[in-house]
mmCIF file of C-alpha atoms in Angstrom:
data_model
loop_
_atom_site.group_PDB
_atom_site.id
_atom_site.type_symbol
_atom_site.label_atom_id
_atom_site.label_comp_id
_atom_site.label_asym_id
_atom_site.label_seq_id
_atom_site.Cartn_x
_atom_site.Cartn_y
_atom_site.Cartn_z
ATOM 1 C CA UNK A 225 32.206 -14.469 -7.859
ATOM 2 C CA UNK A 226 31.712 -16.916 -4.990
ATOM 3 C CA UNK A 227 28.378 -17.229 -3.208
ATOM 4 C CA UNK A 228 29.832 -16.071 0.116
ATOM 5 C CA UNK A 229 31.259 -12.918 -1.495
ATOM 6 C CA UNK A 230 27.956 -12.194 -3.232
ATOM 7 C CA UNK A 231 26.066 -12.695 0.025
ATOM 8 C CA UNK A 232 28.462 -10.327 1.801
ATOM 9 C CA UNK A 233 27.990 -7.750 -0.926
ATOM 10 C CA UNK A 234 24.193 -8.073 -0.662
ATOM 11 C CA UNK A 235 24.239 -7.607 3.122
ATOM 12 C CA UNK A 236 26.445 -4.534 2.841
ATOM 13 C CA UNK A 237 24.382 -3.042 0.013
ATOM 14 C CA UNK A 238 21.056 -3.637 1.770
ATOM 15 C CA UNK A 239 22.412 -2.155 5.019
ATOM 16 C CA UNK A 240 23.502 0.948 3.133
ATOM 17 C CA UNK A 241 19.992 1.409 1.699
ATOM 18 C CA UNK A 242 18.555 1.476 5.219
ATOM 19 C CA UNK A 243 21.386 3.587 6.598
ATOM 20 C CA UNK A 244 20.996 6.206 3.853
ATOM 21 C CA UNK A 245 17.226 6.343 4.319
ATOM 22 C CA UNK A 246 16.245 4.910 0.935
ATOM 23 C CA UNK A 247 14.324 2.122 2.657
ATOM 24 C CA UNK A 248 12.606 1.871 6.019
ATOM 25 C CA UNK A 249 11.170 -0.890 8.173
ATOM 26 C CA UNK A 250 8.173 -1.387 5.893
ATOM 27 C CA UNK A 251 10.531 -3.000 3.341
ATOM 28 C CA UNK A 252 11.607 -5.462 6.035
ATOM 29 C CA UNK A 253 7.911 -6.212 6.676
ATOM 30 C CA UNK A 254 7.518 -7.121 2.999
ATOM 31 C CA UNK A 255 10.586 -9.377 3.092
ATOM 32 C CA UNK A 256 9.117 -11.198 6.086
ATOM 33 C CA UNK A 257 5.938 -11.920 4.116
ATOM 34 C CA UNK A 258 7.925 -13.632 1.367
ATOM 35 C CA UNK A 259 8.149 -17.418 1.724
ATOM 36 C CA UNK A 260 8.157 -20.637 -0.323
ATOM 37 C CA UNK A 261 4.463 -20.232 -1.140
ATOM 38 C CA UNK A 262 5.082 -16.656 -2.290
ATOM 39 C CA UNK A 263 8.765 -16.581 -3.327
ATOM 40 C CA UNK A 264 8.614 -13.513 -5.594
ATOM 41 C CA UNK A 265 6.383 -11.344 -3.431
ATOM 42 C CA UNK A 266 8.830 -8.485 -2.877
ATOM 43 C CA UNK A 267 9.816 -8.211 -6.553
ATOM 44 C CA UNK A 268 6.154 -8.335 -7.583
ATOM 45 C CA UNK A 269 5.037 -5.616 -5.180
ATOM 46 C CA UNK A 270 8.005 -3.405 -6.015
ATOM 47 C CA UNK A 271 7.258 -3.872 -9.737
ATOM 48 C CA UNK A 272 3.710 -2.673 -9.107
ATOM 49 C CA UNK A 273 5.188 0.333 -7.303
ATOM 50 C CA UNK A 274 7.418 1.093 -10.304
ATOM 51 C CA UNK A 275 4.456 0.923 -12.724
ATOM 52 C CA UNK A 276 2.240 3.027 -10.492
ATOM 53 C CA UNK A 277 4.908 5.629 -9.824
ATOM 54 C CA UNK A 278 5.849 6.142 -13.459
ATOM 55 C CA UNK A 279 2.228 6.631 -14.390
ATOM 56 C CA UNK A 280 1.733 9.094 -11.512
ATOM 57 C CA UNK A 281 4.921 11.031 -12.311
ATOM 58 C CA UNK A 282 3.788 11.378 -15.941
ATOM 59 C CA UNK A 283 0.355 12.559 -14.808
ATOM 60 C CA UNK A 284 1.933 15.042 -12.396
ATOM 61 C CA UNK A 285 4.194 16.429 -15.121
ATOM 62 C CA UNK A 286 1.211 16.901 -17.449
ATOM 63 C CA UNK A 287 -1.043 18.430 -14.794
ATOM 64 C CA UNK A 288 1.617 20.839 -13.525
ATOM 65 C CA UNK A 289 2.342 21.851 -17.097
ATOM 66 C CA UNK A 290 -1.213 23.152 -17.666
ATOM 67 C CA UNK A 291 -1.829 26.893 -17.825
ATOM 68 C CA UNK A 292 -4.291 26.671 -14.951
ATOM 69 C CA UNK A 293 -3.037 24.196 -12.383
ATOM 70 C CA UNK A 294 -5.596 21.872 -10.784
ATOM 71 C CA UNK A 295 -4.048 21.587 -7.303
ATOM 72 C CA UNK A 296 -6.741 19.174 -6.149
ATOM 73 C CA UNK A 297 -5.796 16.777 -8.921
ATOM 74 C CA UNK A 298 -2.086 17.180 -8.131
ATOM 75 C CA UNK A 299 -2.789 16.490 -4.458
ATOM 76 C CA UNK A 300 -4.741 13.342 -5.334
ATOM 77 C CA UNK A 301 -1.816 12.022 -7.423
ATOM 78 C CA UNK A 302 0.752 12.883 -4.749
ATOM 79 C CA UNK A 303 -1.436 11.235 -2.103
ATOM 80 C CA UNK A 304 -1.397 8.033 -4.168
ATOM 81 C CA UNK A 305 2.364 8.217 -4.671
ATOM 82 C CA UNK A 306 2.905 8.858 -0.972
ATOM 83 C CA UNK A 307 0.735 5.857 -0.135
ATOM 84 C CA UNK A 308 2.429 3.392 -2.425
ATOM 85 C CA UNK A 309 5.941 4.554 -1.534
ATOM 86 C CA UNK A 310 5.091 4.174 2.167
ATOM 87 C CA UNK A 311 3.692 0.693 1.490
ATOM 88 C CA UNK A 312 6.981 -0.582 0.081
ATOM 89 C CA UNK A 313 9.214 1.353 2.464
ATOM 90 C CA UNK A 314 10.580 3.879 -0.049
ATOM 91 C CA UNK A 315 11.147 6.417 2.704
ATOM 92 C CA UNK A 316 12.841 9.241 0.793
ATOM 93 C CA UNK A 317 10.151 9.253 -1.915
ATOM 94 C CA UNK A 318 7.466 9.300 0.774
ATOM 95 C CA UNK A 319 9.141 12.226 2.571
ATOM 96 C CA UNK A 320 9.249 14.376 -0.566
ATOM 97 C CA UNK A 321 5.541 13.600 -1.098
ATOM 98 C CA UNK A 322 4.770 15.013 2.362
ATOM 99 C CA UNK A 323 6.399 18.342 1.416
ATOM 100 C CA UNK A 324 4.748 18.202 -2.010
ATOM 101 C CA UNK A 325 1.280 17.926 -0.463
ATOM 102 C CA UNK A 326 1.972 20.992 1.687
ATOM 103 C CA UNK A 327 2.729 23.031 -1.434
ATOM 104 C CA UNK A 328 -0.462 21.709 -3.058
ATOM 105 C CA UNK A 329 -2.469 22.912 -0.086
ATOM 106 C CA UNK A 330 -0.914 26.362 -0.431
ATOM 107 C CA UNK A 331 -1.547 26.420 -4.178
ATOM 108 C CA UNK A 332 2.169 27.085 -4.646
ATOM 109 C CA UNK A 333 3.067 26.176 -8.219
ATOM 110 C CA UNK A 334 6.795 26.834 -7.898
ATOM 111 C CA UNK A 335 6.977 24.754 -4.747
ATOM 112 C CA UNK A 336 5.122 21.943 -6.511
ATOM 113 C CA UNK A 337 7.473 22.084 -9.507
ATOM 114 C CA UNK A 338 10.501 21.870 -7.225
ATOM 115 C CA UNK A 339 8.984 18.919 -5.389
ATOM 116 C CA UNK A 340 8.178 17.191 -8.644
ATOM 117 C CA UNK A 341 11.846 17.397 -9.626
ATOM 118 C CA UNK A 342 12.894 16.116 -6.222
ATOM 119 C CA UNK A 343 10.416 13.243 -6.185
ATOM 120 C CA UNK A 344 11.502 12.173 -9.667
ATOM 121 C CA UNK A 345 15.121 12.251 -8.527
ATOM 122 C CA UNK A 346 14.394 10.200 -5.407
ATOM 123 C CA UNK A 347 12.194 7.760 -7.313
ATOM 124 C CA UNK A 348 14.829 7.022 -9.956
ATOM 125 C CA UNK A 349 17.495 6.672 -7.281
ATOM 126 C CA UNK A 350 15.489 4.122 -5.285
ATOM 127 C CA UNK A 351 14.447 2.316 -8.449
ATOM 128 C CA UNK A 352 18.067 1.948 -9.441
ATOM 129 C CA UNK A 353 19.033 0.773 -5.956
ATOM 130 C CA UNK A 354 16.237 -1.808 -5.805
ATOM 131 C CA UNK A 355 17.041 -3.146 -9.280
ATOM 132 C CA UNK A 356 20.670 -3.563 -8.200
ATOM 133 C CA UNK A 357 19.515 -5.338 -5.047
ATOM 134 C CA UNK A 358 17.273 -7.735 -7.007
ATOM 135 C CA UNK A 359 20.098 -8.469 -9.491
ATOM 136 C CA UNK A 360 22.408 -9.378 -6.593
ATOM 137 C CA UNK A 361 19.741 -11.675 -5.153
ATOM 138 C CA UNK A 362 19.343 -13.370 -8.543
ATOM 139 C CA UNK A 363 23.089 -13.858 -8.869
ATOM 140 C CA UNK A 364 23.195 -15.530 -5.444
ATOM 141 C CA UNK A 365 20.301 -17.856 -6.319
ATOM 142 C CA UNK A 366 21.822 -18.722 -9.700
ATOM 143 C CA UNK A 367 25.116 -19.536 -7.981
ATOM 144 C CA UNK A 368 23.233 -22.020 -5.791
ATOM 145 C CA UNK A 369 23.210 -19.884 -2.654
ATOM 146 C CA UNK A 370 20.382 -18.586 -0.503
ATOM 147 C CA UNK A 371 19.430 -15.018 0.304
ATOM 148 C CA UNK A 372 20.792 -14.111 3.768
ATOM 149 C CA UNK A 373 18.242 -12.908 6.315
ATOM 150 C CA UNK A 374 18.893 -9.337 7.469
ATOM 151 C CA UNK B 184 -24.389 -12.848 6.733
ATOM 152 C CA UNK B 185 -23.166 -13.973 10.141
ATOM 153 C CA UNK B 186 -19.575 -13.529 11.304
ATOM 154 C CA UNK B 187 -17.481 -16.740 11.336
ATOM 155 C CA UNK B 188 -17.352 -18.968 14.392
ATOM 156 C CA UNK B 189 -14.041 -19.561 16.116
ATOM 157 C CA UNK B 190 -11.522 -21.650 14.203
ATOM 158 C CA UNK B 191 -13.022 -20.954 10.749
ATOM 159 C CA UNK B 192 -11.053 -19.518 7.887
ATOM 160 C CA UNK B 193 -12.575 -16.198 6.859
ATOM 161 C CA UNK B 194 -13.341 -14.936 3.407
ATOM 162 C CA UNK B 195 -12.175 -11.342 3.403
ATOM 163 C CA UNK B 196 -13.033 -8.769 0.767
ATOM 164 C CA UNK B 197 -10.200 -6.228 0.464
ATOM 165 C CA UNK B 198 -11.018 -2.945 -1.276
ATOM 166 C CA UNK B 199 -8.259 -0.561 -2.371
ATOM 167 C CA UNK B 200 -7.665 1.480 -5.522
ATOM 168 C CA UNK B 201 -3.881 1.039 -5.129
ATOM 169 C CA UNK B 202 -2.515 -2.107 -6.783
ATOM 170 C CA UNK B 203 0.481 -2.007 -4.406
ATOM 171 C CA UNK B 204 -1.728 -1.915 -1.321
ATOM 172 C CA UNK B 205 -4.048 -4.633 -2.672
ATOM 173 C CA UNK B 206 -1.035 -6.915 -3.107
ATOM 174 C CA UNK B 207 0.226 -6.176 0.404
ATOM 175 C CA UNK B 208 -3.099 -6.544 2.230
ATOM 176 C CA UNK B 209 -3.926 -9.740 0.308
ATOM 177 C CA UNK B 210 -0.602 -11.299 1.305
ATOM 178 C CA UNK B 211 -0.957 -10.180 4.920
ATOM 179 C CA UNK B 212 -4.405 -11.813 5.100
ATOM 180 C CA UNK B 213 -3.364 -14.979 3.242
ATOM 181 C CA UNK B 214 -0.376 -15.415 5.566
ATOM 182 C CA UNK B 215 -2.951 -15.598 8.373
ATOM 183 C CA UNK B 216 -4.617 -18.408 6.376
ATOM 184 C CA UNK B 217 -7.662 -16.441 5.246
ATOM 185 C CA UNK B 218 -9.210 -16.495 1.795
ATOM 186 C CA UNK B 219 -9.004 -13.082 0.129
ATOM 187 C CA UNK B 220 -10.774 -11.422 -2.775
ATOM 188 C CA UNK B 221 -9.469 -8.005 -3.828
ATOM 189 C CA UNK B 222 -11.309 -5.304 -5.755
ATOM 190 C CA UNK B 223 -10.231 -1.810 -6.726
ATOM 191 C CA UNK B 224 -13.343 0.227 -5.879
ATOM 192 C CA UNK B 225 -16.387 0.509 -3.651
ATOM 193 C CA UNK B 226 -18.617 0.008 -6.689
ATOM 194 C CA UNK B 227 -16.949 -3.349 -7.507
ATOM 195 C CA UNK B 228 -17.132 -4.321 -3.839
ATOM 196 C CA UNK B 229 -20.913 -3.867 -3.825
ATOM 197 C CA UNK B 230 -21.234 -5.792 -7.113
ATOM 198 C CA UNK B 231 -19.266 -8.674 -5.631
ATOM 199 C CA UNK B 232 -21.240 -8.631 -2.366
ATOM 200 C CA UNK B 233 -24.410 -8.928 -4.433
ATOM 201 C CA UNK B 234 -23.110 -12.113 -6.104
ATOM 202 C CA UNK B 235 -20.999 -13.636 -3.368
ATOM 203 C CA UNK B 236 -22.842 -14.199 -0.100
ATOM 204 C CA UNK B 237 -19.971 -15.697 1.859
ATOM 205 C CA UNK B 238 -17.900 -12.652 2.811
ATOM 206 C CA UNK B 239 -16.988 -12.615 6.505
ATOM 207 C CA UNK B 240 -15.168 -9.281 6.680
ATOM 208 C CA UNK B 241 -14.583 -6.225 4.490
ATOM 209 C CA UNK B 242 -11.332 -4.293 4.786
ATOM 210 C CA UNK B 243 -11.350 -1.095 2.800
ATOM 211 C CA UNK B 244 -9.137 1.883 2.122
ATOM 212 C CA UNK B 245 -10.728 5.171 3.163
ATOM 213 C CA UNK B 246 -9.546 7.402 0.362
ATOM 214 C CA UNK B 247 -10.696 6.102 -3.030
ATOM 215 C CA UNK B 248 -12.012 7.982 -6.060
ATOM 216 C CA UNK B 249 -15.778 7.919 -6.783
ATOM 217 C CA UNK B 250 -16.746 6.100 -3.573
ATOM 218 C CA UNK B 251 -14.728 6.495 -0.379
ATOM 219 C CA UNK B 252 -14.350 3.688 2.150
ATOM 220 C CA UNK B 253 -16.661 5.679 4.435
ATOM 221 C CA UNK B 254 -19.357 5.782 1.744
ATOM 222 C CA UNK B 255 -18.932 2.041 1.204
ATOM 223 C CA UNK B 256 -19.241 1.492 4.977
ATOM 224 C CA UNK B 257 -22.520 3.488 5.034
ATOM 225 C CA UNK B 258 -23.944 1.450 2.149
ATOM 226 C CA UNK B 259 -22.993 -1.834 3.823
ATOM 227 C CA UNK B 260 -24.417 -0.802 7.205
ATOM 228 C CA UNK B 261 -27.535 0.567 5.494
ATOM 229 C CA UNK B 262 -28.261 -2.753 3.754
ATOM 230 C CA UNK B 263 -30.395 -5.441 5.434
ATOM 231 C CA UNK B 264 -28.416 -8.184 3.692
ATOM 232 C CA UNK B 265 -24.943 -6.772 4.331
ATOM 233 C CA UNK B 266 -25.124 -4.879 7.646
ATOM 234 C CA UNK B 267 -23.805 -7.784 9.784
ATOM 235 C CA UNK B 268 -20.548 -7.969 7.837
ATOM 236 C CA UNK B 269 -17.790 -6.326 9.908
ATOM 237 C CA UNK B 270 -16.011 -3.502 8.085
ATOM 238 C CA UNK B 271 -12.471 -2.351 8.838
ATOM 239 C CA UNK B 272 -11.208 0.944 7.438
ATOM 240 C CA UNK B 273 -7.567 1.622 6.458
ATOM 241 C CA UNK B 274 -6.087 5.062 5.967
ATOM 242 C CA UNK B 275 -2.648 6.590 5.556
ATOM 243 C CA UNK B 276 -3.872 9.707 7.374
ATOM 244 C CA UNK B 277 -4.260 9.837 11.148
ATOM 245 C CA UNK B 278 -7.231 12.225 11.364
ATOM 246 C CA UNK B 279 -9.152 11.808 14.648
ATOM 247 C CA UNK B 280 -12.445 13.171 13.242
ATOM 248 C CA UNK B 281 -12.216 10.703 10.360
ATOM 249 C CA UNK B 282 -11.596 7.804 12.737
ATOM 250 C CA UNK B 283 -14.500 8.835 14.996
ATOM 251 C CA UNK B 284 -16.829 9.258 12.035
ATOM 252 C CA UNK B 285 -16.055 5.748 10.769
ATOM 253 C CA UNK B 286 -16.386 4.089 14.157
ATOM 254 C CA UNK B 287 -19.702 5.885 14.785
ATOM 255 C CA UNK B 288 -20.975 4.659 11.450
ATOM 256 C CA UNK B 289 -20.252 1.085 12.565
ATOM 257 C CA UNK B 290 -16.677 0.316 11.477
ATOM 258 C CA UNK B 291 -15.115 -2.398 13.627
ATOM 259 C CA UNK B 292 -11.641 -0.931 13.534
ATOM 260 C CA UNK B 293 -9.504 1.682 11.853
ATOM 261 C CA UNK B 294 -5.981 0.758 10.750
ATOM 262 C CA UNK B 295 -3.252 3.215 9.849
ATOM 263 C CA UNK B 296 -1.317 2.487 6.679
ATOM 264 C CA UNK B 297 1.135 1.033 5.994
ATOM 265 C CA UNK B 298 -0.736 -1.872 7.571
ATOM 266 C CA UNK B 299 1.441 -4.346 9.435
ATOM 267 C CA UNK B 300 1.129 -8.041 10.062
ATOM 268 C CA UNK B 301 0.338 -7.428 13.758
ATOM 269 C CA UNK B 302 -2.595 -5.131 12.818
ATOM 270 C CA UNK B 303 -4.110 -7.768 10.544
ATOM 271 C CA UNK B 304 -3.619 -10.552 13.089
ATOM 272 C CA UNK B 305 -5.243 -8.469 15.822
ATOM 273 C CA UNK B 306 -8.262 -7.572 13.717
ATOM 274 C CA UNK B 307 -8.754 -11.107 12.376
ATOM 275 C CA UNK B 308 -8.471 -12.662 15.854
ATOM 276 C CA UNK B 309 -11.190 -10.327 17.118
ATOM 277 C CA UNK B 310 -13.469 -11.223 14.221
ATOM 278 C CA UNK B 311 -12.925 -14.936 14.809
ATOM 279 C CA UNK B 312 -13.914 -14.599 18.450
ATOM 280 C CA UNK B 313 -17.254 -12.923 17.773
#
């Protein structure tokens, strides 16, 4: 596929991520920090987010699966997930975390279980979207093009 | 430890238990030409401050396990050797009593996360003008 077509596809795909609420302005902030001295910054930070999130989601699954639920521990994990998702602009993940923390405060196990399902769903969606976005960027660079500024 | 004079590049110690946030704050500070060391806890921050005398500013997350940013602030301000180092607190939660508590304990500023480039530039400019 030609560079111009790939660039067009990237612009459209990125716009859709913002339009559908997967990403917010914080992602744009990260892109603006990326430059020649730090060319892989966004991929690196997002990779850290992926590692962090998968660890936290595993911990949440284990903790919520206990007979006696430690809501303080759950809240601490969700707080971390909310923080890191906000830091990379993963808006929909962050929003589910807000609701999740409310259920933790109430000690509502069913509410927490529902939120856990939702946050997993939103996390895997945004992970998939970001991986697609990074692949498109790589294709453009390999074809000799540059990443268009949004 | 005196604050830097105008025009100097600062050495900033960034403290955050989140690897994502450490990467972001380090890049924000480096893009303003400052030297940055990152650590993941208050305990490691104090260990580093013991060994490394040339820290011009500490920027720390509030909510960390074992030692909060507030507790780290108290230890820094309670130390004869460290009390002149300006401390900035970051938090994802906008809780007025928390902000007041930190400022009363001697924090220079309180930034809401996610921290933006303009926040870092504002804070660093103020430090450089002291």
